[in-house]
Short mmCIF file of C-alpha atoms and ligand atoms in Angstrom, two decimals:
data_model
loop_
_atom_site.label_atom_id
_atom_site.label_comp_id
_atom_site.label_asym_id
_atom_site.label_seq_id
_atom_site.Cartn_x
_atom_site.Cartn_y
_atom_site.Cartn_z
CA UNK A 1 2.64 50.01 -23.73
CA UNK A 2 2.82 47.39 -20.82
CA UNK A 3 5.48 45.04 -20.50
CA UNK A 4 4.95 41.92 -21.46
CA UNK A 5 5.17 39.90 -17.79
CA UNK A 6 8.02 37.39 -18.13
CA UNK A 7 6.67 34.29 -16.09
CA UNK A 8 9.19 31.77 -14.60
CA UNK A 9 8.18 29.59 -17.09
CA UNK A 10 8.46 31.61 -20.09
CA UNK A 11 12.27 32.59 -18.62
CA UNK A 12 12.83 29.01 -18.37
CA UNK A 13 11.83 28.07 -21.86
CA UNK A 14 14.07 30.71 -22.96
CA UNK A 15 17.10 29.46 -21.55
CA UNK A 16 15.86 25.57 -22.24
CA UNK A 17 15.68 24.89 -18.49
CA UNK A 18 11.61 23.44 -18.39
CA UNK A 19 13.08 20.20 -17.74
CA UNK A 20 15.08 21.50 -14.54
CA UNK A 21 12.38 23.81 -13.35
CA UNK A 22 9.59 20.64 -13.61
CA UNK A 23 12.31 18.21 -11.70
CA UNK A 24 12.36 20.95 -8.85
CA UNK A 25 8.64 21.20 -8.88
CA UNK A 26 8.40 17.49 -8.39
CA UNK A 27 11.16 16.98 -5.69
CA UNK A 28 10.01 19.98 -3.77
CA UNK A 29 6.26 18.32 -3.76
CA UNK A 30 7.98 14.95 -2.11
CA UNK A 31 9.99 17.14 0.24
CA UNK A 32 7.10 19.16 1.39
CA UNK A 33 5.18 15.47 2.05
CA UNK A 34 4.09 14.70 6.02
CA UNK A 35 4.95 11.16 5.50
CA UNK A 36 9.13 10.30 4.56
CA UNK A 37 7.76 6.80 4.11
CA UNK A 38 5.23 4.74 3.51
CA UNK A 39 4.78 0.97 4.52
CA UNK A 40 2.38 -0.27 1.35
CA UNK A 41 0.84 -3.56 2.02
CA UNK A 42 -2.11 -5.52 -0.37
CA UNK A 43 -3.21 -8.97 1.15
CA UNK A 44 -4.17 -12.07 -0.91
CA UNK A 45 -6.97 -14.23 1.17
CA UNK A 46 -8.99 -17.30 0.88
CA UNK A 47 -11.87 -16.21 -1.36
CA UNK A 48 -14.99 -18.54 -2.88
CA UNK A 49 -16.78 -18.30 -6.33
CA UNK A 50 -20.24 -16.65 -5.39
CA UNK A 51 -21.59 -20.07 -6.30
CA UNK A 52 -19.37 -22.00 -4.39
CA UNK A 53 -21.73 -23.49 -1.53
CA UNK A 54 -18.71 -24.27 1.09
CA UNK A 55 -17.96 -20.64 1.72
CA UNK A 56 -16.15 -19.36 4.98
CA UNK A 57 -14.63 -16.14 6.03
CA UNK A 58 -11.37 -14.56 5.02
CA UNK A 59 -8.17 -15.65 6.13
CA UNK A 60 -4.99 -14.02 4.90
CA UNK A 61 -2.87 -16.21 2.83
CA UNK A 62 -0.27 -13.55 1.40
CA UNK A 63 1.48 -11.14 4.02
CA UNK A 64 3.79 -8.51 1.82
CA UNK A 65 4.79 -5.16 2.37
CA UNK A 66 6.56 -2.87 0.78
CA UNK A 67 8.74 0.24 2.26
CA UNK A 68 8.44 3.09 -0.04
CA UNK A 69 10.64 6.30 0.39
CA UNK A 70 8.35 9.15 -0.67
CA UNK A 71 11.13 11.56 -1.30
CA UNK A 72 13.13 9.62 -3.20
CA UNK A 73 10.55 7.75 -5.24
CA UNK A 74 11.07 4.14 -4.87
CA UNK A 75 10.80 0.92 -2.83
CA UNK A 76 13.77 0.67 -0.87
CA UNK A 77 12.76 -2.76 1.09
CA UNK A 78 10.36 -5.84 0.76
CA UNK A 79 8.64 -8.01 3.11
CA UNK A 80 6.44 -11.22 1.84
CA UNK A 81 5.12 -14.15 3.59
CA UNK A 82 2.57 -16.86 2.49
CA UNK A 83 0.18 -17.67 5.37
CA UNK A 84 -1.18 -20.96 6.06
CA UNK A 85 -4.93 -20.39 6.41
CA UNK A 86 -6.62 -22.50 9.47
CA UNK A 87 -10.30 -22.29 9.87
CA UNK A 88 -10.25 -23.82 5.99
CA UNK A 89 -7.70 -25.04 4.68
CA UNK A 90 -7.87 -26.01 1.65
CA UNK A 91 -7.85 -22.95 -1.07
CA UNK A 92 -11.00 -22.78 -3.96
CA UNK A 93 -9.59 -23.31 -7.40
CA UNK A 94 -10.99 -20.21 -7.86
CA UNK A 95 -8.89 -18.55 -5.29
CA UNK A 96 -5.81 -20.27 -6.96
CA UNK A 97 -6.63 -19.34 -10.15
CA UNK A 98 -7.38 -15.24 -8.51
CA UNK A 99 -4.52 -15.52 -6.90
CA UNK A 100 -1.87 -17.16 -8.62
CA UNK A 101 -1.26 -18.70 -4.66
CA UNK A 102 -0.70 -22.62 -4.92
CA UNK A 103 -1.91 -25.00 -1.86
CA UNK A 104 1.89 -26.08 -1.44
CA UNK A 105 2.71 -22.75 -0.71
CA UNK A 106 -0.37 -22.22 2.49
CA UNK A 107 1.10 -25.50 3.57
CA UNK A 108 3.98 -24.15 3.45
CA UNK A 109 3.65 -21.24 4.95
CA UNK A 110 3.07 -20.01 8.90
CA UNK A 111 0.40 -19.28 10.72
CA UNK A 112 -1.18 -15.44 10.86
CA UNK A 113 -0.08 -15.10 14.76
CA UNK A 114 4.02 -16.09 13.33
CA UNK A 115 3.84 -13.98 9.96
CA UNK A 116 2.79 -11.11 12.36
CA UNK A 117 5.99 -11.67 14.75
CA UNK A 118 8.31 -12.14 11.32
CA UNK A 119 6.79 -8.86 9.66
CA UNK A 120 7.68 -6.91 13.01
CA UNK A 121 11.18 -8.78 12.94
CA UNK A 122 11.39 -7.17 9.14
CA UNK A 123 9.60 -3.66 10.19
CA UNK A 124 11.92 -3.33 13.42
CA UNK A 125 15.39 -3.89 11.12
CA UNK A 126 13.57 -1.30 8.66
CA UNK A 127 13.20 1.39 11.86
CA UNK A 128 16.35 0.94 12.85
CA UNK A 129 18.09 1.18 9.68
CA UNK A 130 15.86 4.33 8.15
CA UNK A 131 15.57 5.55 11.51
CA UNK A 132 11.73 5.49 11.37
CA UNK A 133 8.94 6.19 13.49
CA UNK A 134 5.13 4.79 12.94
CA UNK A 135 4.47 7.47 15.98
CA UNK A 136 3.94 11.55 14.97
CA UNK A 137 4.40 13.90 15.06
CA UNK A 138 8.14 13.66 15.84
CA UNK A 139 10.90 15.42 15.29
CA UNK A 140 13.85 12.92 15.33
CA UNK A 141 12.94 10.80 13.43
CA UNK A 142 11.22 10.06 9.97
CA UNK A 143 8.15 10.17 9.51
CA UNK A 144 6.17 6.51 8.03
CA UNK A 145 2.26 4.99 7.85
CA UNK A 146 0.69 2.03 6.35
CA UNK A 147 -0.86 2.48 2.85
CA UNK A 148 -3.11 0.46 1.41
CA UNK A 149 -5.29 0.22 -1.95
CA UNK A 150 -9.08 0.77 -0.58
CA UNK A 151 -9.98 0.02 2.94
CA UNK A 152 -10.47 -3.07 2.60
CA UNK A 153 -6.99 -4.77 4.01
CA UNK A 154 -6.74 -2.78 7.44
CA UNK A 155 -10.14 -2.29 7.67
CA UNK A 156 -11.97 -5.65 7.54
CA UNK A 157 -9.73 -8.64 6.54
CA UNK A 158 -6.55 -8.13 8.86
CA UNK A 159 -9.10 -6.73 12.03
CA UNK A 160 -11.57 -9.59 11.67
CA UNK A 161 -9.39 -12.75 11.21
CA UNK A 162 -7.21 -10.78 14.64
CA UNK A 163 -10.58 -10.67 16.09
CA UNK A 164 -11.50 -14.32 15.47
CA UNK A 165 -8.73 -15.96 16.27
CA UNK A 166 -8.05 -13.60 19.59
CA UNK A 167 -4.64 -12.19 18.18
CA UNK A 168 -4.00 -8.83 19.67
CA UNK A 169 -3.14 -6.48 16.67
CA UNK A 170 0.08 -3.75 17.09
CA UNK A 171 -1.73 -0.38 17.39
CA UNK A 172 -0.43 0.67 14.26
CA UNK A 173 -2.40 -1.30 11.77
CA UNK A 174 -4.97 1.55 13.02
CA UNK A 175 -4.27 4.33 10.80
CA UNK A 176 -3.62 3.86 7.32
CA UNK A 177 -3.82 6.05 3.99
CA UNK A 178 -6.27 4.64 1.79
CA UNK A 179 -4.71 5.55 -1.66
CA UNK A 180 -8.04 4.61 -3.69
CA UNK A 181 -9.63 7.54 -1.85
CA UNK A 182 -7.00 10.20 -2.41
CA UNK A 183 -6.75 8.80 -6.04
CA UNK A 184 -11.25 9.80 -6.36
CA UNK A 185 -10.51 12.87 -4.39
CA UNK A 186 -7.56 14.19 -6.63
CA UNK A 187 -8.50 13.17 -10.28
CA UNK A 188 -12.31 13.26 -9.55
CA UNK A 189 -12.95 9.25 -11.09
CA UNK A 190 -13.88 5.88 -9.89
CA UNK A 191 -11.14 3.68 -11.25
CA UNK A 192 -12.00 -0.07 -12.02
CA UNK A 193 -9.59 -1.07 -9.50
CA UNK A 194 -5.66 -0.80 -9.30
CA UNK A 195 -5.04 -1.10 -12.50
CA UNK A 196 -8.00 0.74 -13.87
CA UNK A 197 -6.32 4.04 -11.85
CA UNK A 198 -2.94 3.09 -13.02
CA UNK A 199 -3.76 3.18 -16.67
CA UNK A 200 -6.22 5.87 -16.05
CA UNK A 201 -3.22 8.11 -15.46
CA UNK A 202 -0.58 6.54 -18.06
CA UNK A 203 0.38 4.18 -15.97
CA UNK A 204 1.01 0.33 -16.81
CA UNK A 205 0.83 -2.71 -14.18
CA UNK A 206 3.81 -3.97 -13.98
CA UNK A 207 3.98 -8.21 -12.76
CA UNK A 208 0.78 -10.15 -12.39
CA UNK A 209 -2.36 -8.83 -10.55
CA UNK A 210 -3.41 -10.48 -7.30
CA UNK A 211 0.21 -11.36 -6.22
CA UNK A 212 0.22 -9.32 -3.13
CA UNK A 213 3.84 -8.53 -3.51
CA UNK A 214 2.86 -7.17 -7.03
CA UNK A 215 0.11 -5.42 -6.22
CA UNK A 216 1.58 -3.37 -3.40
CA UNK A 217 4.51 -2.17 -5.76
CA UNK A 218 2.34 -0.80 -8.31
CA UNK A 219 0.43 0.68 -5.29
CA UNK A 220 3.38 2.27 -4.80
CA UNK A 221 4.42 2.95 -8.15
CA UNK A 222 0.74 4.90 -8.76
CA UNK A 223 2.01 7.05 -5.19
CA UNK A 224 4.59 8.12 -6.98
CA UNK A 225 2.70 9.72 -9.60
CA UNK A 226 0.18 10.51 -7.31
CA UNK A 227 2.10 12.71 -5.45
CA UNK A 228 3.73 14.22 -8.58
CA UNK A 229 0.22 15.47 -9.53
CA UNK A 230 0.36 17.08 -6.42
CA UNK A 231 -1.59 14.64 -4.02
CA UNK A 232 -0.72 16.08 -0.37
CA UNK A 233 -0.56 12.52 1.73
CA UNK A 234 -2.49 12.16 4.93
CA UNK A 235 -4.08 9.43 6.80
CA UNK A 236 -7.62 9.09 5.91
CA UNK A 237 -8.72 6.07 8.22
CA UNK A 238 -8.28 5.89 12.15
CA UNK A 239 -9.98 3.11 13.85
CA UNK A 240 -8.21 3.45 17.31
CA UNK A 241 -11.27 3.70 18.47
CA UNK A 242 -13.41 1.43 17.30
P1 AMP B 301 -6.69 -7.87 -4.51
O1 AMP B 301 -5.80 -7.07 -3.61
O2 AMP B 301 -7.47 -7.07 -5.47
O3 AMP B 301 -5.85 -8.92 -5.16
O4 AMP B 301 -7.76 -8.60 -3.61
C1 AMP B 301 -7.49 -9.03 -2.31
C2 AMP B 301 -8.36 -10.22 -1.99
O5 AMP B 301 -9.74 -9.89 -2.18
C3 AMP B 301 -8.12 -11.45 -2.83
O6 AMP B 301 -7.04 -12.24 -2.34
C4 AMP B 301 -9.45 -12.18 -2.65
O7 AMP B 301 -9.54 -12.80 -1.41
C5 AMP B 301 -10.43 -11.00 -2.67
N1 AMP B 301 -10.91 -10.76 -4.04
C6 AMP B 301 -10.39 -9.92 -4.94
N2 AMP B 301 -11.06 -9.94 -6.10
C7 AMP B 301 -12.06 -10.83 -5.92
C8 AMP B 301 -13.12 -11.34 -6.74
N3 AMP B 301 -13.30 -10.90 -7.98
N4 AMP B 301 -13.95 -12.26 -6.22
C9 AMP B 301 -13.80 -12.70 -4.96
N5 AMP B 301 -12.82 -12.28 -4.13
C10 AMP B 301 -11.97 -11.37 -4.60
MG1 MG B 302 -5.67 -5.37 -2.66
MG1 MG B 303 -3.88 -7.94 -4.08
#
């Protein structure tokens, strides 16, 4: 008679180690990661009710991003900056009442061309202290890109308003991981947005949605499980040259 074949998972049960043996699975899966970090951003901008008649383009009116430390699971630092928007300046109510973003706080805040110098102020500190590099491959230093939920944020609104108002953009908003497109690719779905693929995989949104700040956390909360599942991250947008 054969033996029965004792699998590391059957020896495991036996000596009530499952727990331990999953733990190692999932740590090894964040250690084996390209990326060390990941900078997770989700803009809020000036949006119009489709019947609206005074519509104009997008301007960004939130500016926050998250630092998220793959192998250790968890945000580690937080940028956020409310922009003042300038080719219209006064935000819809039904932008407010997307966003959650109050006119006092545009008025408030700076314009794109100043957030951009603050967030590098913030991203430089965060470089220096993690000893990061948004350059690869490198082998000094860790390892970080810009994640974002769809293409949307890199892609159109951040390029076009740098386009219109003649701000030259850092080279590294080019290359970004768009998370929505691993998440189709992995668990073969088309969520109804973030929080349709966060409760799609047990997942609950944590704050309120449309806060920028919020919605990049959960972005990276739904990495995290993500790459538990076994999602390998890579870049999956490069518009260098374009
Ligand atoms: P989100 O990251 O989903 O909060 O969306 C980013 C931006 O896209 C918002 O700040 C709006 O400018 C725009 N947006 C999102 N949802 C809608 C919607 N239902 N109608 C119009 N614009 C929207
Ligand atoms: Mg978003
Ligand atoms: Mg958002």
């Amino acid at each position: 008679m054969d033996k029965p074949e004792i699998t590391t998972l059957a020896l495991a049960r036996s000596l009530n180690c499952i727990e331990t043996i999953f733990a190692e699975n999932k740590a090894l899966r964040r250690e084996k990661q390209f990326f060390d970090y990941l900078m997770v951003l989700d803009f809020e901008a000036t949006c119009w009710n489709k019947t609206d008649y005074d519509k104009g383009q997008s301007e960004i009116i939130e500016f926050p991003c998250v630092l998220y430390d793959v192998v250790n699971d968890k945000v580690i630092s937080e940028f956020q900056q409310y922009v003042m928007p300038t080719e219209r300046q006064k935000l819809s109510t039904f932008c407010t009442e997307l966003t959650g973003i109050q006119q006092t706080q545009v008025d408030n805040g700076v314009p794109l061309k100043t957030c951009l110098v603050l967030f590098h102020r913030w991203l430089n500190q965060q470089i220096l202290k993690y000893n990061i590099s948004l350059k690869f491959p490198t082998s000094f230093c860790k390892t970080c890109v810009f994640a974002t939920w769809s293409d949307w944020d890199l892609g159109n609104c951040l390029k076009n308003e740098c386009r219109r108002k003649g701000i030259i953009r850092h080279d590294m908003f080019n290359r970004w991981i768009d998370v929505r497109s691993l998440y189709v690719e992995h668990y073969n779905v088309k969520p109804k947005g973030l929080l349709g693929a966060l409760n799609e995989v047990g997942l609950t949104f944590e704050g309120t949605q449309h806060c920028g700040l919020h919605d990049a956390r959960n972005t990276a909360k739904l990495i995290g499980k993500m790459v538990n599942d076994g999602v390998g991250l890579r870049i999956t947008k490069d518009i260098s040259n374009k």
